[in-house]
Amino acid sequence: MPYTAKDKNIFLGLHTTSLVIHAVSAYYAFDLAPAPEKMKNYIYTESINFTTTTGDSSGEPTFTVEKTKIFDNANAIAIIGVNELITAISHLIAVATLMFHTTDEKLGKYTGRSRKEEYRRRWIEYGITAGLLEVGMLVGQGELNGVVLCMVLLANAAMQMIGWYNDATPARIRSVIPSINAFTIMFSIIIVFIIHAAGQTNDTLQSLSYSYLAVVFALFYLSFGVHQILYMYLEIDACGLKGVKYADCIDIDRIYVVLGFTSKIVLSWTYIAISRQTWDELTGNEDFRIDKKVSWEATDYSIQSWDAVKIGVLIGSLVIIALTCLLEGCGVCNSWARDYKSESLGQPLIETQDQKSSGQPLQLRRRRMIDINF
């Protein structure tokens, strides 16, 4: 599907902005990652040895669990840096693709559905980066079991496949069941984060706020599913019209780009802030500090400064998302909407002056029901 010239320029701007943000984020994440020699933990799998208490047939049957090292130096911040780099490369691919993409003012008009060029790249990227970010944050909280981490990666990939299915499937044959499955998978991963947050036992540490990370993680990751459910099914009253689809009021692909870079930046730097401020609070020995790259660490205002980073990226991202949704939503009453052709009827979303003067009644699209198809 081609883009209009205006849409092409907008997406070039969005993907270029995302590319720069993630590239800068990746650079600083790698720079602030602890040196390998400071990482004492490793990712492992468990080996089970069935034996007896005495080691021979005279003993009581039992089994022992042994850890088998599969990855040295479990460095959570470095994993997050890799994730940011992959995300930057994904947006670089989007920019390169758009540069050579044709435009068509008629065929390229937005029709209330995700563009193939956008959703294919998006769900492939999310299938890798969303899971890798989860793994990085879990490793940093002490989840080093390779089986659990692989399950998180695969669960995330399954969710993104459902996202692809929803975008690729025509509205008339969509089912809500895959989305229910995706939310079930998402809640299972959120529970893992909640359990790890609840398992942090050093109550004397002011900086150990993984419960805050779990809440922010749930908020931002669920926003993708909520956005998709809204544009698949929600109908609203807009500009005096009844039953206008949410997907007609905004460009769903542009919202995804904004959700993508804000979510990853918030979660990446929330974890980095918690990790470094906790390490800094734990030790006053200069020999055991991560490094001396952050000016406010090893000072009386280290915790407050990293807290400012956490709150700053959160508020900044929420403001960006809110402004984006507001600007997109206002577009339904702007001039572009008068020329917009709905996917289902091929008619203008908003009645034009010519239609009013000719006395032709405005045909509103039939209300779409949420069907459960088995």
C-alpha positions as a printed Julia matrix, in Angstrom:
374×3 Matrix{Float64}:
   0.0     0.0    0.0
   1.46    3.39  -0.95
   1.46    6.46   1.29
   0.23    9.93   0.53
   3.07   12.44   0.3
   2.01   13.99   3.6
   1.81   10.64   5.4
   5.17    9.59   4.02
   6.81   12.73   5.41
   5.11   12.26   8.79
   6.26    8.66   9.08
   9.76    9.61   7.97
   9.81   12.14  10.78
   8.46    9.68  13.35
  10.82    6.84  12.43
  13.81    9.16  12.2
  13.0    10.56  15.64
  12.66    7.03  17.02
  15.93    6.01  15.36
  17.83    8.89  16.96
  16.25    8.37  20.39
  16.98    4.64  20.49
  20.49    5.06  19.09
  21.34    7.6   21.78
  19.7     5.42  24.42
  21.7     2.38  23.26
  24.96    4.33  23.42
  24.39    5.46  27.0
  23.08    2.05  28.09
  26.27    0.38  26.86
  28.33    3.14  28.44
  26.64    2.73  31.84
  26.63   -1.08  31.85
  28.87   -2.57  34.55
  32.17   -4.08  33.44
  32.03   -7.87  32.89
  34.3    -8.55  35.86
  31.75   -6.95  38.18
  29.02   -9.34  37.07
  29.22  -12.36  39.38
  25.97  -14.08  38.37
  25.21  -16.19  35.34
  22.2   -17.51  33.45
  21.72  -21.22  34.0
  19.57  -24.26  33.38
  18.84  -26.9   35.97
  19.99  -30.51  35.75
  18.13  -33.11  37.8
  19.98  -36.11  39.18
  17.71  -38.9   40.49
  19.54  -40.78  43.2
  19.22  -41.98  46.79
  20.23  -40.42  50.08
  23.17  -42.81  50.36
  24.1   -42.96  46.71
  23.29  -46.67  46.44
  20.26  -48.96  46.61
  20.14  -48.92  50.4
  19.11  -45.27  50.63
  15.83  -43.41  50.26
  15.06  -42.24  46.7
  15.52  -38.52  46.14
  16.91  -36.14  43.55
  19.38  -33.29  43.47
  19.22  -30.13  41.4
  22.38  -28.74  39.85
  22.84  -25.49  37.95
  24.48  -25.65  34.53
  25.96  -22.36  33.36
  24.81  -21.32  29.87
  25.7   -17.62  29.82
  28.37  -15.82  31.84
  28.13  -12.28  33.16
  24.37  -11.76  33.31
  24.51   -8.03  32.61
  20.99   -6.61  32.53
  21.95   -3.11  31.41
  24.01   -4.53  28.53
  21.01   -6.63  27.46
  18.89   -3.47  27.47
  21.57   -1.74  25.39
  21.41   -4.55  22.81
  17.63   -4.23  22.77
  17.82   -0.48  22.15
  20.31   -1.06  19.33
  18.03   -3.61  17.64
  15.12   -1.18  17.94
  17.19    1.6   16.37
  18.09   -0.71  13.48
  14.4    -1.53  12.99
  13.56    2.16  12.64
  16.53    2.62  10.31
  15.02   -0.08   8.1
  11.68    1.77   8.24
  13.35    5.04   7.19
  15.23    3.34   4.34
  12.05    1.64   3.14
  10.08    4.88   3.22
  12.77    6.74   1.29
  12.22    4.47  -1.69
   8.47    4.07  -1.23
   6.1     5.51  -3.81
   3.32    7.94  -2.98
  -0.22    8.02  -4.28
  -2.7    10.66  -3.16
  -5.66    8.37  -3.85
  -4.53    4.82  -3.12
  -2.35    5.96  -0.25
  -5.17    7.46   1.79
  -5.53    6.08   5.28
  -8.6     3.81   5.49
  -8.86    3.02   9.17
  -6.6    -0.04   8.98
  -2.94   -0.58   9.68
  -0.67   -0.39   6.64
   1.12   -3.61   5.69
   4.44   -1.77   5.48
   4.01   -0.65   9.07
   2.51   -3.64  10.82
   4.87   -6.21   9.29
   7.98   -4.4   10.48
   6.32   -3.46  13.75
   5.28   -6.95  14.87
   8.56   -8.54  13.79
  10.46   -5.92  15.78
   8.18   -6.27  18.81
   8.53  -10.05  18.62
  12.23   -9.57  19.38
  12.63   -6.34  21.3
   9.62   -6.44  23.63
  10.69   -9.87  24.9
  14.38   -8.97  25.1
  13.54   -5.92  27.2
  11.51   -8.1   29.55
  14.42  -10.53  29.84
  16.84   -7.71  30.61
  14.66   -6.34  33.39
  14.04   -9.81  34.86
  17.74  -10.71  34.8
  18.41   -7.5   36.71
  15.89   -8.57  39.35
  17.58  -11.94  39.83
  15.68  -14.18  37.42
  18.57  -16.2   36.0
  16.8   -19.44  35.1
  17.26  -19.85  31.35
  14.05  -21.87  31.0
  11.94  -19.09  32.53
  13.64  -16.46  30.38
  13.07  -18.5   27.21
   9.4   -18.91  28.14
   9.09  -15.13  28.53
  10.68  -14.63  25.09
   8.37  -17.17  23.45
   5.29  -15.84  25.24
   6.07  -12.37  23.99
   6.58  -13.66  20.44
   3.16  -15.36  20.63
   1.54  -12.07  21.66
   3.09  -10.24  18.72
   1.89  -12.95  16.32
  -1.63  -12.27  17.59
  -1.08   -8.56  16.98
  -0.02   -9.34  13.4
  -3.11  -11.55  12.94
  -5.45   -8.81  14.15
  -3.96   -6.23  11.8
  -3.83   -8.56   8.8
  -7.35   -9.95   9.18
 -10.3    -8.08   7.59
 -12.69   -6.61  10.13
 -15.62   -8.74   8.99
 -13.92  -12.01   9.97
 -11.97  -10.93  13.04
 -12.44  -12.78  16.3
 -11.96  -11.41  19.79
 -10.62  -14.76  21.03
  -6.98  -14.2   19.92
  -6.95  -10.85  21.73
  -8.23  -12.5   24.91
  -5.4   -15.02  24.6
  -2.88  -12.21  24.14
  -4.07  -10.41  27.27
  -3.91  -13.7   29.2
  -0.28  -14.15  28.15
   0.49  -10.54  29.03
  -1.0   -10.87  32.51
   1.05  -14.02  33.12
   4.24  -12.04  32.38
   3.05   -9.18  34.59
   2.58  -11.7   37.42
   6.23  -12.74  37.02
   7.26   -9.1   37.49
   4.97   -8.74  40.51
   6.42  -11.86  42.14
   9.97  -10.6   41.65
   9.04   -7.16  42.99
   7.47   -8.75  46.07
  10.54  -10.94  46.54
  12.93   -8.04  47.12
  13.56   -8.34  50.87
  15.98   -5.56  51.83
  13.52   -3.06  53.27
  16.28   -0.66  54.31
  17.08    0.31  50.72
  15.3     3.47  49.6
  16.22    2.9   45.97
  14.96   -0.68  45.61
  11.68    0.13  43.86
  10.99   -2.81  41.57
   7.31   -2.61  42.49
   7.31    0.77  40.71
   8.95   -0.89  37.7
   6.27   -3.6   37.67
   3.49   -1.0   37.66
   5.09    1.04  34.87
   5.76   -2.14  32.89
   2.12   -3.24  33.16
   0.84    0.23  32.24
   2.92    0.65  29.1
   2.84   -2.9   27.79
  -0.92   -3.18  28.23
  -1.36    0.11  26.33
  -0.47   -1.66  23.07
  -3.23   -4.22  23.52
  -5.73   -1.6   24.64
  -4.91    0.51  21.58
  -5.5    -2.45  19.28
  -8.78   -3.42  20.96
 -10.0     0.18  20.67
  -9.28    0.5   16.97
 -10.73   -2.92  16.25
 -14.04   -2.46  18.04
 -14.68    0.96  19.59
 -17.23    3.28  18.02
 -17.75    6.84  19.24
 -19.79    9.94  18.45
 -17.7    12.56  16.66
 -18.5    15.76  14.78
 -22.2    15.14  15.21
 -21.99   11.64  13.72
 -23.01    8.45  15.45
 -20.99    5.26  15.47
 -17.72    6.6   14.07
 -14.93    4.09  14.54
 -12.03    5.0   16.81
  -9.76    3.8   14.0
 -11.19    6.51  11.74
 -10.42    9.25  14.25
  -6.71    8.56  14.51
  -3.92    7.07  12.42
  -3.34    3.84  14.31
   0.16    3.32  12.9
   1.38    6.7   14.07
   0.11    5.95  17.58
   2.03    2.67  17.54
   5.3     4.4   16.66
   4.85    6.83  19.55
   3.86    4.06  21.98
   6.88    2.06  20.84
   9.62    4.57  21.53
   8.06    6.0   24.7
   7.48    2.57  26.27
  10.97    1.27  25.59
  12.67    4.44  26.79
  10.61    4.62  29.98
  11.15    0.97  30.91
  14.82    0.86  29.89
  15.8     3.93  31.87
  13.55    3.15  34.81
  15.39   -0.12  35.22
  18.82    1.46  34.66
  18.04    4.13  37.24
  16.87    1.59  39.85
  19.83   -0.69  39.19
  22.52    1.97  39.47
  21.03    3.82  42.42
  20.61    0.54  44.33
  24.22   -0.46  43.67
  25.35    3.01  44.7
  23.3     2.9   47.9
  24.56   -0.55  48.86
  28.26    0.23  48.92
  30.3     3.17  50.12
  33.54    1.52  49.08
  35.1     3.23  46.07
  36.59   -0.07  44.9
  33.16   -1.63  44.51
  31.39    1.17  42.68
  30.14    0.33  39.17
  32.18    3.18  37.7
  32.63    6.92  38.05
  30.74    7.98  34.93
  27.7     9.49  36.66
  28.5    12.7   38.5
  25.79   12.44  41.14
  26.6     8.89  42.24
  28.46    8.51  45.54
  26.89   11.78  46.71
  24.11   12.6   49.15
  21.71   13.25  46.28
  22.35   10.1   44.24
  18.96    8.52  44.99
  17.06   11.75  44.38
  18.85   12.33  41.07
  18.08    8.87  39.71
  14.5     9.23  40.97
  14.28   12.42  38.91
  15.38   10.42  35.84
  12.67    7.81  36.47
   9.91   10.36  37.0
  11.16   12.58  34.19
  11.04    9.91  31.49
   7.64    8.74  32.74
   6.03   12.18  32.74
   7.68   13.13  29.45
   6.43    9.96  27.76
   2.89   10.32  29.1
   2.78   13.91  27.87
   4.0    12.87  24.41
   1.4    10.08  24.2
  -1.41   12.35  25.41
  -0.52   15.12  22.96
  -0.24   12.64  20.09
  -3.66   11.14  20.82
  -5.15   14.62  21.21
  -3.73   15.83  17.9
  -4.8    12.65  16.13
  -8.28   12.78  17.66
  -8.81   16.39  16.65
  -8.11   15.4   13.06
 -11.55   13.86  12.66
 -13.06   17.35  12.67
 -10.38   18.82  10.41
 -10.48   19.24   6.66
  -8.69   15.97   5.86
 -11.59   13.99   7.31
 -13.98   15.47   4.76
 -12.09   13.68   1.99
 -11.49   10.52   3.98
 -13.11    7.41   2.5
 -14.22    4.74   4.93
 -13.02    1.23   4.26
 -16.47   -0.32   4.54
 -18.55    2.1    2.46
 -16.07    4.03   0.36
 -17.9     7.23   1.36
 -16.71   10.38   3.11
 -16.61   10.19   6.89
 -18.05   13.69   7.21
 -20.76   15.17   5.04
 -19.42   17.79   2.65
 -21.09   21.07   1.74
 -21.95   19.69  -1.71
 -23.79   16.78  -0.14
 -25.71   19.13   2.12
 -26.76   21.42  -0.73
 -27.83   18.55  -2.95
 -30.05   17.21  -0.23
 -28.4    13.79  -0.28
 -28.69   12.14   3.1
 -25.45   11.22   4.75
 -25.11    7.47   4.94
 -23.51    6.42   8.16
 -21.75    3.13   8.35
 -23.65    0.31   9.97
 -22.7    -0.24  13.58
 -20.15   -3.01  13.82
 -20.75   -5.66  16.43
 -18.11   -7.6   18.33
 -18.5   -11.08  16.94
 -16.84  -14.09  18.46
 -15.93  -16.41  15.6
 -14.97  -19.97  16.39
